[in-house]
Every structure is written in C-alpha cells, then in structure tokens.
Amino acid sequence: NGQITGTPSIYTTVTNYTVTVNDQAAQTSSRTFSLVVTPPALTATLVIPSSTFIRGVTITSINPVTVVGGYTPYTFTIAPALPSGLIFVPETGRLAGKATISSVATVYTITVTDSQNNTVERNYTLTVNDPPILTTIQNVATVNLIRYTSVANVAPVGASGGQGTISFSITPALPSGLTFSSSNGKITGTPTQLVNQVYTVTATDSVGQFSNT
C-alpha cells in the first residue's frame, strides 16, 4: 500500500525519495517526496531553582538544569560570573567547587545551546553565606593539678559555632606526663613536674576560622 510506518532512530536532513508504482501490465509511475526527521524541540527544565552554599565549604556538584530534545551535543553557559571558587562545566552544565567569597542571593541565567544553535534559558538563584562564627569559651580560668596524681578529661576551654570539624591546640607545651586532645580540647594524664604557667588554647574549624582563649 506504499505506507511508511515505524519509529525513526536517527535524525536526518531533508532528503528526496522516489516512490515507483508497478502494475501487472508492467506499467510504472514515479513520484518524488521529501522527508526529514527532526528531534523534539530543545527543552530545559530547572530541577534546582535555588541553592545556598557556605563560603569555604566544597559543594556537592549539581546540575541545576536538565535538557531534552534538540541536537546534541549541548553547550551550557551561565551569566553573570559565579562567585570566586565555583566552577561551571560548559559540556554538562554541572556546578562544582568551593566558594571563596560570600554572595547575596543572585539570579543567574543558564543558557543551553544545541549543535544547531537553538537556545533555551532558565534562571537559577545562588547564595553564598559566611560560615557560623567560631568562638572559644573559657570553662575553667585556673586548673590546679597535683603532681603524680592522675587527671581525667579536664577541658579548660570549649568552642561554639564554627563550620564542620573543630580541632584544638595548646601553647606552650604541657608539663611532662600530660596529654592534650586535639579533637576535644581535654587534658588527661599524670603530671610529673611542677609548673605555674599561662596557656593559650586555640580552636580551629574546617574552613580555617580560629579563636583562642
């Protein structure tokens, strides 16, 4: 019956085809028609409308926009420029990196262009906040220990706020026999020497903020 059926699996440019009809008397007749297979329209979906990141913290990479249709490969662009430290991958539209500056909520335009220069745009909002402020708290102003007597978990200084893991350090070095924990700021052990000394405990978080007492 001369009908065309099926599902095309590739895209094509305009191509001319000739259809010839033959009957039992060996008569023939031909006609030419044009056929083109095009993809669906280029469509972008904003799957992540907005993001809030913390300055100094490496983000989990995201793709704010997904794309279907059009002619592959796609190219992605973003405007205006992202905060320093963040990376936008033009081949995939992926956002990655670590912001090194804070930024108020800003609307960015993500443009997708296919290989035939068809384009589509979506708006994405990005905010970069400063990390929580790290502060140290003096739990004990003076620690009185007795030589050769065991000490268990004395924490002269604590910390609040900050971002991520907080570590502690102390200066100068403690007397022989005592140990200072960098993970919780506690002093343990048994002092073996006499000392009368002022010490400074410093807390540092994962983005480099520090505070001391």
PDB file of C-alpha atoms in Angstrom, residues 44-184:
ATOM      1  CA  ALA A  44      15.352  22.782  29.555  1.00  0.00           C
ATOM      2  CA  THR A  45      13.917  22.044  32.992  1.00  0.00           C
ATOM      3  CA  LEU A  46      15.047  23.915  36.099  1.00  0.00           C
ATOM      4  CA  VAL A  47      15.302  20.986  38.530  1.00  0.00           C
ATOM      5  CA  ILE A  48      17.116  23.018  41.221  1.00  0.00           C
ATOM      6  CA  PRO A  49      15.619  26.528  41.358  1.00  0.00           C
ATOM      7  CA  SER A  50      17.997  27.819  44.042  1.00  0.00           C
ATOM      8  CA  SER A  51      20.989  26.825  46.151  1.00  0.00           C
ATOM      9  CA  THR A  52      22.619  28.158  49.317  1.00  0.00           C
ATOM     10  CA  PHE A  53      26.277  27.330  49.925  1.00  0.00           C
ATOM     11  CA  ILE A  54      28.744  28.120  52.719  1.00  0.00           C
ATOM     12  CA  ARG A  55      31.907  30.052  51.965  1.00  0.00           C
ATOM     13  CA  GLY A  56      34.958  27.793  52.199  1.00  0.00           C
ATOM     14  CA  VAL A  57      32.979  24.532  52.010  1.00  0.00           C
ATOM     15  CA  THR A  58      33.322  22.287  48.948  1.00  0.00           C
ATOM     16  CA  ILE A  59      29.879  21.734  47.472  1.00  0.00           C
ATOM     17  CA  THR A  60      28.350  18.518  46.212  1.00  0.00           C
ATOM     18  CA  SER A  61      28.262  19.068  42.452  1.00  0.00           C
ATOM     19  CA  ILE A  62      24.821  19.731  40.994  1.00  0.00           C
ATOM     20  CA  ASN A  63      23.129  20.213  37.622  1.00  0.00           C
ATOM     21  CA  PRO A  64      20.518  22.953  38.096  1.00  0.00           C
ATOM     22  CA  VAL A  65      19.140  22.385  34.577  1.00  0.00           C
ATOM     23  CA  THR A  66      18.354  19.203  32.651  1.00  0.00           C
ATOM     24  CA  VAL A  67      17.855  19.144  28.885  1.00  0.00           C
ATOM     25  CA  VAL A  68      15.957  17.026  26.369  1.00  0.00           C
ATOM     26  CA  GLY A  69      15.351  17.362  22.648  1.00  0.00           C
ATOM     27  CA  GLY A  70      17.329  19.451  20.219  1.00  0.00           C
ATOM     28  CA  TYR A  71      20.509  18.341  18.528  1.00  0.00           C
ATOM     29  CA  THR A  72      23.341  17.017  20.686  1.00  0.00           C
ATOM     30  CA  PRO A  73      25.912  17.877  21.867  1.00  0.00           C
ATOM     31  CA  TYR A  74      24.740  20.692  24.109  1.00  0.00           C
ATOM     32  CA  THR A  75      26.752  23.651  25.392  1.00  0.00           C
ATOM     33  CA  PHE A  76      25.919  25.338  28.707  1.00  0.00           C
ATOM     34  CA  THR A  77      26.783  28.878  29.763  1.00  0.00           C
ATOM     35  CA  ILE A  78      25.980  30.894  32.895  1.00  0.00           C
ATOM     36  CA  ALA A  79      25.837  34.640  33.490  1.00  0.00           C
ATOM     37  CA  PRO A  80      26.850  36.713  35.354  1.00  0.00           C
ATOM     38  CA  ALA A  81      30.165  35.292  36.566  1.00  0.00           C
ATOM     39  CA  LEU A  82      29.912  32.926  39.545  1.00  0.00           C
ATOM     40  CA  PRO A  83      31.472  33.764  42.928  1.00  0.00           C
ATOM     41  CA  SER A  84      35.194  33.030  43.014  1.00  0.00           C
ATOM     42  CA  GLY A  85      35.982  29.351  43.557  1.00  0.00           C
ATOM     43  CA  LEU A  86      32.828  27.954  41.956  1.00  0.00           C
ATOM     44  CA  ILE A  87      33.123  26.198  38.580  1.00  0.00           C
ATOM     45  CA  PHE A  88      30.505  25.795  35.851  1.00  0.00           C
ATOM     46  CA  VAL A  89      31.233  22.997  33.340  1.00  0.00           C
ATOM     47  CA  PRO A  90      30.111  24.053  29.817  1.00  0.00           C
ATOM     48  CA  GLU A  91      29.878  20.485  28.483  1.00  0.00           C
ATOM     49  CA  THR A  92      27.485  19.269  31.176  1.00  0.00           C
ATOM     50  CA  GLY A  93      26.069  22.295  32.985  1.00  0.00           C
ATOM     51  CA  ARG A  94      27.456  20.961  36.263  1.00  0.00           C
ATOM     52  CA  LEU A  95      28.211  23.352  39.123  1.00  0.00           C
ATOM     53  CA  ALA A  96      31.083  22.410  41.447  1.00  0.00           C
ATOM     54  CA  GLY A  97      33.911  23.830  43.533  1.00  0.00           C
ATOM     55  CA  LYS A  98      34.236  25.853  46.746  1.00  0.00           C
ATOM     56  CA  ALA A  99      33.196  29.489  47.020  1.00  0.00           C
ATOM     57  CA  THR A 100      35.927  31.657  48.494  1.00  0.00           C
ATOM     58  CA  ILE A 101      33.741  34.735  48.909  1.00  0.00           C
ATOM     59  CA  SER A 102      30.227  35.253  50.225  1.00  0.00           C
ATOM     60  CA  SER A 103      27.444  36.474  47.939  1.00  0.00           C
ATOM     61  CA  VAL A 104      23.904  37.723  48.433  1.00  0.00           C
ATOM     62  CA  ALA A 105      21.106  35.932  46.580  1.00  0.00           C
ATOM     63  CA  THR A 106      21.822  36.458  42.872  1.00  0.00           C
ATOM     64  CA  VAL A 107      19.847  35.329  39.834  1.00  0.00           C
ATOM     65  CA  TYR A 108      21.960  33.580  37.194  1.00  0.00           C
ATOM     66  CA  THR A 109      20.824  32.801  33.649  1.00  0.00           C
ATOM     67  CA  ILE A 110      21.794  29.347  32.394  1.00  0.00           C
ATOM     68  CA  THR A 111      21.681  29.121  28.600  1.00  0.00           C
ATOM     69  CA  VAL A 112      21.663  25.817  26.733  1.00  0.00           C
ATOM     70  CA  THR A 113      22.682  25.772  23.067  1.00  0.00           C
ATOM     71  CA  ASP A 114      22.416  22.698  20.856  1.00  0.00           C
ATOM     72  CA  SER A 115      24.592  21.881  17.836  1.00  0.00           C
ATOM     73  CA  GLN A 116      22.164  23.707  15.505  1.00  0.00           C
ATOM     74  CA  ASN A 117      22.379  26.891  17.609  1.00  0.00           C
ATOM     75  CA  ASN A 118      18.922  26.512  19.091  1.00  0.00           C
ATOM     76  CA  THR A 119      18.902  28.015  22.594  1.00  0.00           C
ATOM     77  CA  VAL A 120      16.813  27.923  25.736  1.00  0.00           C
ATOM     78  CA  GLU A 121      17.323  29.773  29.043  1.00  0.00           C
ATOM     79  CA  ARG A 122      16.429  29.191  32.674  1.00  0.00           C
ATOM     80  CA  ASN A 123      17.035  31.374  35.764  1.00  0.00           C
ATOM     81  CA  TYR A 124      18.766  29.931  38.830  1.00  0.00           C
ATOM     82  CA  THR A 125      19.307  31.689  42.183  1.00  0.00           C
ATOM     83  CA  LEU A 126      22.530  31.227  44.144  1.00  0.00           C
ATOM     84  CA  THR A 127      23.507  32.450  47.632  1.00  0.00           C
ATOM     85  CA  VAL A 128      26.841  32.012  49.426  1.00  0.00           C
ATOM     86  CA  ASN A 129      26.695  32.606  53.186  1.00  0.00           C
ATOM     87  CA  ASP A 130      29.536  33.132  55.616  1.00  0.00           C
ATOM     88  CA  PRO A 131      30.127  30.172  57.959  1.00  0.00           C
ATOM     89  CA  PRO A 132      28.915  30.458  61.564  1.00  0.00           C
ATOM     90  CA  ILE A 133      31.344  32.483  63.673  1.00  0.00           C
ATOM     91  CA  LEU A 134      33.678  30.348  65.783  1.00  0.00           C
ATOM     92  CA  THR A 135      34.138  31.418  69.407  1.00  0.00           C
ATOM     93  CA  THR A 136      36.010  29.918  72.346  1.00  0.00           C
ATOM     94  CA  ILE A 137      34.565  29.682  75.838  1.00  0.00           C
ATOM     95  CA  GLN A 138      36.666  29.590  78.990  1.00  0.00           C
ATOM     96  CA  ASN A 139      35.277  26.753  81.078  1.00  0.00           C
ATOM     97  CA  VAL A 140      37.932  26.963  83.781  1.00  0.00           C
ATOM     98  CA  ALA A 141      40.095  30.027  84.472  1.00  0.00           C
ATOM     99  CA  THR A 142      42.675  28.132  86.519  1.00  0.00           C
ATOM    100  CA  VAL A 143      43.427  24.413  86.519  1.00  0.00           C
ATOM    101  CA  ASN A 144      45.010  23.158  89.741  1.00  0.00           C
ATOM    102  CA  LEU A 145      46.688  19.764  89.453  1.00  0.00           C
ATOM    103  CA  ILE A 146      48.729  17.699  91.877  1.00  0.00           C
ATOM    104  CA  ARG A 147      51.995  16.185  90.726  1.00  0.00           C
ATOM    105  CA  TYR A 148      51.869  12.401  90.289  1.00  0.00           C
ATOM    106  CA  THR A 149      48.059  12.465  90.548  1.00  0.00           C
ATOM    107  CA  SER A 150      46.073  11.307  87.535  1.00  0.00           C
ATOM    108  CA  VAL A 151      43.882  13.824  85.706  1.00  0.00           C
ATOM    109  CA  ALA A 152      40.815  12.769  83.713  1.00  0.00           C
ATOM    110  CA  ASN A 153      39.258  14.885  80.996  1.00  0.00           C
ATOM    111  CA  VAL A 154      39.802  18.464  82.097  1.00  0.00           C
ATOM    112  CA  ALA A 155      38.591  20.825  79.353  1.00  0.00           C
ATOM    113  CA  PRO A 156      39.677  24.370  80.279  1.00  0.00           C
ATOM    114  CA  VAL A 157      38.350  25.818  77.016  1.00  0.00           C
ATOM    115  CA  GLY A 158      35.377  24.883  74.826  1.00  0.00           C
ATOM    116  CA  ALA A 159      34.131  26.147  71.466  1.00  0.00           C
ATOM    117  CA  SER A 160      30.829  27.080  69.878  1.00  0.00           C
ATOM    118  CA  GLY A 161      29.749  27.879  66.334  1.00  0.00           C
ATOM    119  CA  GLY A 162      32.183  27.335  63.510  1.00  0.00           C
ATOM    120  CA  GLN A 163      31.847  25.157  60.435  1.00  0.00           C
ATOM    121  CA  GLY A 164      32.438  21.427  60.271  1.00  0.00           C
ATOM    122  CA  THR A 165      35.023  19.716  62.464  1.00  0.00           C
ATOM    123  CA  ILE A 166      36.686  21.779  65.206  1.00  0.00           C
ATOM    124  CA  SER A 167      40.210  20.981  66.366  1.00  0.00           C
ATOM    125  CA  PHE A 168      42.120  22.302  69.364  1.00  0.00           C
ATOM    126  CA  SER A 169      45.749  23.181  70.048  1.00  0.00           C
ATOM    127  CA  ILE A 170      47.569  24.473  73.126  1.00  0.00           C
ATOM    128  CA  THR A 171      50.695  26.565  73.667  1.00  0.00           C
ATOM    129  CA  PRO A 172      53.193  26.284  75.197  1.00  0.00           C
ATOM    130  CA  ALA A 173      53.665  22.535  75.624  1.00  0.00           C
ATOM    131  CA  LEU A 174      52.063  20.957  78.681  1.00  0.00           C
ATOM    132  CA  PRO A 175      54.193  19.625  81.566  1.00  0.00           C
ATOM    133  CA  SER A 176      55.591  16.121  81.214  1.00  0.00           C
ATOM    134  CA  GLY A 177      53.018  13.404  81.746  1.00  0.00           C
ATOM    135  CA  LEU A 178      50.020  15.394  80.489  1.00  0.00           C
ATOM    136  CA  THR A 179      48.332  14.945  77.107  1.00  0.00           C
ATOM    137  CA  PHE A 180      46.152  17.448  75.255  1.00  0.00           C
ATOM    138  CA  SER A 181      43.484  16.102  72.874  1.00  0.00           C
ATOM    139  CA  SER A 182      43.241  17.998  69.587  1.00  0.00           C
ATOM    140  CA  SER A 183      39.756  16.585  68.949  1.00  0.00           C
ATOM    141  CA  ASN A 184      38.046  17.757  72.150  1.00  0.00           C
TER     142      ASN A 184
END
